[in-house]
mmCIF file with all atom_site columns, C-alpha atoms in Angstrom:
data_model
loop_
_atom_site.group_PDB
_atom_site.id
_atom_site.type_symbol
_atom_site.label_atom_id
_atom_site.label_alt_id
_atom_site.label_comp_id
_atom_site.label_asym_id
_atom_site.label_entity_id
_atom_site.label_seq_id
_atom_site.pdbx_PDB_ins_code
_atom_site.Cartn_x
_atom_site.Cartn_y
_atom_site.Cartn_z
_atom_site.occupancy
_atom_site.B_iso_or_equiv
_atom_site.pdbx_formal_charge
_atom_site.auth_seq_id
_atom_site.auth_comp_id
_atom_site.auth_asym_id
_atom_site.auth_atom_id
_atom_site.pdbx_PDB_model_num
ATOM 1   C CA . UNK A 1 1   ? -3.875  -17.634 -3.911  1.00 57.00 ? 1   UNK A CA 1
ATOM 2   C CA . UNK A 1 2   ? -6.472  -16.905 -6.603  1.00 69.00 ? 2   UNK A CA 1
ATOM 3   C CA . UNK A 1 3   ? -5.685  -14.694 -9.579  1.00 83.00 ? 3   UNK A CA 1
ATOM 4   C CA . UNK A 1 4   ? -5.653  -11.124 -8.284  1.00 88.00 ? 4   UNK A CA 1
ATOM 5   C CA . UNK A 1 5   ? -6.610  -7.926  -10.072 1.00 90.00 ? 5   UNK A CA 1
ATOM 6   C CA . UNK A 1 6   ? -4.099  -5.316  -8.933  1.00 92.00 ? 6   UNK A CA 1
ATOM 7   C CA . UNK A 1 7   ? -4.816  -1.582  -8.769  1.00 93.00 ? 7   UNK A CA 1
ATOM 8   C CA . UNK A 1 8   ? -2.246  1.176   -8.445  1.00 93.00 ? 8   UNK A CA 1
ATOM 9   C CA . UNK A 1 9   ? -2.687  4.872   -7.814  1.00 94.00 ? 9   UNK A CA 1
ATOM 10  C CA . UNK A 1 10  ? -3.438  7.092   -10.764 1.00 93.00 ? 10  UNK A CA 1
ATOM 11  C CA . UNK A 1 11  ? -0.601  9.266   -9.433  1.00 93.00 ? 11  UNK A CA 1
ATOM 12  C CA . UNK A 1 12  ? 1.964   6.656   -10.504 1.00 90.00 ? 12  UNK A CA 1
ATOM 13  C CA . UNK A 1 13  ? 3.766   7.567   -13.694 1.00 81.00 ? 13  UNK A CA 1
ATOM 14  C CA . UNK A 1 14  ? 3.009   5.707   -16.908 1.00 73.00 ? 14  UNK A CA 1
ATOM 15  C CA . UNK A 1 15  ? 4.957   2.468   -16.944 1.00 69.00 ? 15  UNK A CA 1
ATOM 16  C CA . UNK A 1 16  ? 6.418   3.127   -13.496 1.00 67.00 ? 16  UNK A CA 1
ATOM 17  C CA . UNK A 1 17  ? 6.429   0.461   -10.873 1.00 83.00 ? 17  UNK A CA 1
ATOM 18  C CA . UNK A 1 18  ? 4.290   1.350   -7.892  1.00 91.00 ? 18  UNK A CA 1
ATOM 19  C CA . UNK A 1 19  ? 2.503   0.087   -4.799  1.00 92.00 ? 19  UNK A CA 1
ATOM 20  C CA . UNK A 1 20  ? -0.415  -2.125  -5.889  1.00 93.00 ? 20  UNK A CA 1
ATOM 21  C CA . UNK A 1 21  ? -3.518  -3.257  -3.982  1.00 94.00 ? 21  UNK A CA 1
ATOM 22  C CA . UNK A 1 22  ? -5.838  -6.204  -4.659  1.00 95.00 ? 22  UNK A CA 1
ATOM 23  C CA . UNK A 1 23  ? -8.662  -7.869  -2.772  1.00 94.00 ? 23  UNK A CA 1
ATOM 24  C CA . UNK A 1 24  ? -10.063 -11.334 -2.217  1.00 92.00 ? 24  UNK A CA 1
ATOM 25  C CA . UNK A 1 25  ? -13.336 -11.882 -0.361  1.00 87.00 ? 25  UNK A CA 1
ATOM 26  C CA . UNK A 1 26  ? -11.653 -11.862 3.063   1.00 89.00 ? 26  UNK A CA 1
ATOM 27  C CA . UNK A 1 27  ? -8.294  -10.152 2.574   1.00 92.00 ? 27  UNK A CA 1
ATOM 28  C CA . UNK A 1 28  ? -6.501  -7.152  1.123   1.00 92.00 ? 28  UNK A CA 1
ATOM 29  C CA . UNK A 1 29  ? -3.136  -7.705  -0.576  1.00 92.00 ? 29  UNK A CA 1
ATOM 30  C CA . UNK A 1 30  ? -0.444  -5.051  -1.052  1.00 91.00 ? 30  UNK A CA 1
ATOM 31  C CA . UNK A 1 31  ? 2.737   -5.335  -3.105  1.00 91.00 ? 31  UNK A CA 1
ATOM 32  C CA . UNK A 1 32  ? 5.330   -3.153  -4.834  1.00 90.00 ? 32  UNK A CA 1
ATOM 33  C CA . UNK A 1 33  ? 5.944   -4.205  -8.401  1.00 85.00 ? 33  UNK A CA 1
ATOM 34  C CA . UNK A 1 34  ? 9.629   -3.196  -8.170  1.00 83.00 ? 34  UNK A CA 1
ATOM 35  C CA . UNK A 1 35  ? 10.262  -4.968  -4.841  1.00 77.00 ? 35  UNK A CA 1
ATOM 36  C CA . UNK A 1 36  ? 12.948  -7.550  -5.637  1.00 69.00 ? 36  UNK A CA 1
ATOM 37  C CA . UNK A 1 37  ? 11.686  -9.814  -2.828  1.00 76.00 ? 37  UNK A CA 1
ATOM 38  C CA . UNK A 1 38  ? 8.238   -10.004 -4.414  1.00 81.00 ? 38  UNK A CA 1
ATOM 39  C CA . UNK A 1 39  ? 6.676   -9.629  -0.977  1.00 86.00 ? 39  UNK A CA 1
ATOM 40  C CA . UNK A 1 40  ? 2.897   -9.520  -0.777  1.00 87.00 ? 40  UNK A CA 1
ATOM 41  C CA . UNK A 1 41  ? 1.502   -8.149  2.445   1.00 87.00 ? 41  UNK A CA 1
ATOM 42  C CA . UNK A 1 42  ? -1.882  -9.668  3.266   1.00 88.00 ? 42  UNK A CA 1
ATOM 43  C CA . UNK A 1 43  ? -4.147  -8.023  5.792   1.00 87.00 ? 43  UNK A CA 1
ATOM 44  C CA . UNK A 1 44  ? -7.802  -7.816  6.803   1.00 88.00 ? 44  UNK A CA 1
ATOM 45  C CA . UNK A 1 45  ? -10.199 -5.249  5.377   1.00 91.00 ? 45  UNK A CA 1
ATOM 46  C CA . UNK A 1 46  ? -10.459 -3.685  8.866   1.00 90.00 ? 46  UNK A CA 1
ATOM 47  C CA . UNK A 1 47  ? -6.673  -3.321  9.151   1.00 86.00 ? 47  UNK A CA 1
ATOM 48  C CA . UNK A 1 48  ? -6.486  -1.865  5.627   1.00 88.00 ? 48  UNK A CA 1
ATOM 49  C CA . UNK A 1 49  ? -9.279  0.576   6.523   1.00 90.00 ? 49  UNK A CA 1
ATOM 50  C CA . UNK A 1 50  ? -7.169  1.635   9.508   1.00 86.00 ? 50  UNK A CA 1
ATOM 51  C CA . UNK A 1 51  ? -4.130  2.095   7.258   1.00 86.00 ? 51  UNK A CA 1
ATOM 52  C CA . UNK A 1 52  ? -6.126  4.245   4.826   1.00 90.00 ? 52  UNK A CA 1
ATOM 53  C CA . UNK A 1 53  ? -7.440  6.357   7.689   1.00 88.00 ? 53  UNK A CA 1
ATOM 54  C CA . UNK A 1 54  ? -3.926  6.764   9.117   1.00 85.00 ? 54  UNK A CA 1
ATOM 55  C CA . UNK A 1 55  ? -2.423  7.673   5.715   1.00 86.00 ? 55  UNK A CA 1
ATOM 56  C CA . UNK A 1 56  ? -5.055  10.338  5.174   1.00 89.00 ? 56  UNK A CA 1
ATOM 57  C CA . UNK A 1 57  ? -3.778  12.005  8.352   1.00 85.00 ? 57  UNK A CA 1
ATOM 58  C CA . UNK A 1 58  ? -0.040  11.232  8.167   1.00 78.00 ? 58  UNK A CA 1
ATOM 59  C CA . UNK A 1 59  ? 1.875   9.841   5.139   1.00 69.00 ? 59  UNK A CA 1
ATOM 60  C CA . UNK A 1 60  ? 4.172   7.832   7.467   1.00 68.00 ? 60  UNK A CA 1
ATOM 61  C CA . UNK A 1 61  ? 2.092   6.419   10.335  1.00 69.00 ? 61  UNK A CA 1
ATOM 62  C CA . UNK A 1 62  ? 4.519   4.789   12.772  1.00 65.00 ? 62  UNK A CA 1
ATOM 63  C CA . UNK A 1 63  ? 2.392   1.715   13.347  1.00 63.00 ? 63  UNK A CA 1
ATOM 64  C CA . UNK A 1 64  ? 2.596   0.627   9.720   1.00 74.00 ? 64  UNK A CA 1
ATOM 65  C CA . UNK A 1 65  ? 5.434   2.414   7.945   1.00 78.00 ? 65  UNK A CA 1
ATOM 66  C CA . UNK A 1 66  ? 9.197   2.634   8.480   1.00 79.00 ? 66  UNK A CA 1
ATOM 67  C CA . UNK A 1 67  ? 11.169  5.258   6.582   1.00 80.00 ? 67  UNK A CA 1
ATOM 68  C CA . UNK A 1 68  ? 14.838  4.346   6.210   1.00 78.00 ? 68  UNK A CA 1
ATOM 69  C CA . UNK A 1 69  ? 17.810  6.636   5.878   1.00 72.00 ? 69  UNK A CA 1
ATOM 70  C CA . UNK A 1 70  ? 18.559  4.940   2.567   1.00 76.00 ? 70  UNK A CA 1
ATOM 71  C CA . UNK A 1 71  ? 15.404  6.454   0.967   1.00 76.00 ? 71  UNK A CA 1
ATOM 72  C CA . UNK A 1 72  ? 13.382  3.264   1.382   1.00 85.00 ? 72  UNK A CA 1
ATOM 73  C CA . UNK A 1 73  ? 9.879   3.006   2.758   1.00 85.00 ? 73  UNK A CA 1
ATOM 74  C CA . UNK A 1 74  ? 8.766   -0.286  4.310   1.00 83.00 ? 74  UNK A CA 1
ATOM 75  C CA . UNK A 1 75  ? 5.114   -1.146  4.862   1.00 82.00 ? 75  UNK A CA 1
ATOM 76  C CA . UNK A 1 76  ? 4.444   -3.678  7.635   1.00 78.00 ? 76  UNK A CA 1
ATOM 77  C CA . UNK A 1 77  ? 1.307   -5.508  8.641   1.00 69.00 ? 77  UNK A CA 1
ATOM 78  C CA . UNK A 1 78  ? 0.702   -5.431  12.388  1.00 64.00 ? 78  UNK A CA 1
ATOM 79  C CA . UNK A 1 79  ? 1.882   -8.794  13.698  1.00 62.00 ? 79  UNK A CA 1
ATOM 80  C CA . UNK A 1 80  ? 2.720   -9.951  10.175  1.00 62.00 ? 80  UNK A CA 1
ATOM 81  C CA . UNK A 1 81  ? 5.973   -11.134 8.701   1.00 64.00 ? 81  UNK A CA 1
ATOM 82  C CA . UNK A 1 82  ? 5.749   -9.695  5.173   1.00 73.00 ? 82  UNK A CA 1
ATOM 83  C CA . UNK A 1 83  ? 7.251   -6.287  4.479   1.00 81.00 ? 83  UNK A CA 1
ATOM 84  C CA . UNK A 1 84  ? 6.676   -4.433  1.223   1.00 86.00 ? 84  UNK A CA 1
ATOM 85  C CA . UNK A 1 85  ? 9.588   -2.174  0.264   1.00 84.00 ? 85  UNK A CA 1
ATOM 86  C CA . UNK A 1 86  ? 9.337   0.853   -2.003  1.00 87.00 ? 86  UNK A CA 1
ATOM 87  C CA . UNK A 1 87  ? 10.946  4.264   -2.408  1.00 87.00 ? 87  UNK A CA 1
ATOM 88  C CA . UNK A 1 88  ? 9.758   7.760   -1.529  1.00 85.00 ? 88  UNK A CA 1
ATOM 89  C CA . UNK A 1 89  ? 8.374   8.758   -4.970  1.00 88.00 ? 89  UNK A CA 1
ATOM 90  C CA . UNK A 1 90  ? 6.360   5.536   -5.310  1.00 89.00 ? 90  UNK A CA 1
ATOM 91  C CA . UNK A 1 91  ? 5.150   5.757   -1.715  1.00 88.00 ? 91  UNK A CA 1
ATOM 92  C CA . UNK A 1 92  ? 4.127   9.389   -2.217  1.00 89.00 ? 92  UNK A CA 1
ATOM 93  C CA . UNK A 1 93  ? 2.146   8.401   -5.342  1.00 92.00 ? 93  UNK A CA 1
ATOM 94  C CA . UNK A 1 94  ? 0.353   5.698   -3.325  1.00 92.00 ? 94  UNK A CA 1
ATOM 95  C CA . UNK A 1 95  ? -0.416  8.118   -0.473  1.00 91.00 ? 95  UNK A CA 1
ATOM 96  C CA . UNK A 1 96  ? -1.764  10.715  -2.926  1.00 94.00 ? 96  UNK A CA 1
ATOM 97  C CA . UNK A 1 97  ? -4.060  8.026   -4.318  1.00 95.00 ? 97  UNK A CA 1
ATOM 98  C CA . UNK A 1 98  ? -5.167  7.074   -0.801  1.00 94.00 ? 98  UNK A CA 1
ATOM 99  C CA . UNK A 1 99  ? -5.935  10.707  0.017   1.00 94.00 ? 99  UNK A CA 1
ATOM 100 C CA . UNK A 1 100 ? -7.903  11.009  -3.234  1.00 96.00 ? 100 UNK A CA 1
ATOM 101 C CA . UNK A 1 101 ? -10.040 8.023   -2.181  1.00 96.00 ? 101 UNK A CA 1
ATOM 102 C CA . UNK A 1 102 ? -8.797  5.701   -4.947  1.00 97.00 ? 102 UNK A CA 1
ATOM 103 C CA . UNK A 1 103 ? -8.586  2.677   -2.644  1.00 96.00 ? 103 UNK A CA 1
ATOM 104 C CA . UNK A 1 104 ? -11.660 3.271   -0.455  1.00 96.00 ? 104 UNK A CA 1
ATOM 105 C CA . UNK A 1 105 ? -13.741 0.798   -2.479  1.00 95.00 ? 105 UNK A CA 1
ATOM 106 C CA . UNK A 1 106 ? -11.595 -2.063  -1.107  1.00 94.00 ? 106 UNK A CA 1
ATOM 107 C CA . UNK A 1 107 ? -13.140 -1.522  2.326   1.00 91.00 ? 107 UNK A CA 1
ATOM 108 C CA . UNK A 1 108 ? -16.578 -0.066  1.452   1.00 86.00 ? 108 UNK A CA 1
#
């Protein structure tokens, strides 16, 4: 994988780990800097566009996100094997950034 330039939401606290997004010419990559597994979810721009659209309507769309009773949030790619794990505050910061349009340029 080429060197990626990661972006996180401006709603993440200074120095806090957070959900990060990066792009290559044909793929969008999502990770959580505090995820001990180091998982990187890779998806298509069209699928990421669908995720952004879904998150703007519902912060936990069932097709992509699982909210656990242990305060974890897991982001899944449809048909994919990678799962990015985060917590509610970090997820909420990412969703606020999505709703503010901070990641729209990845699929423009």
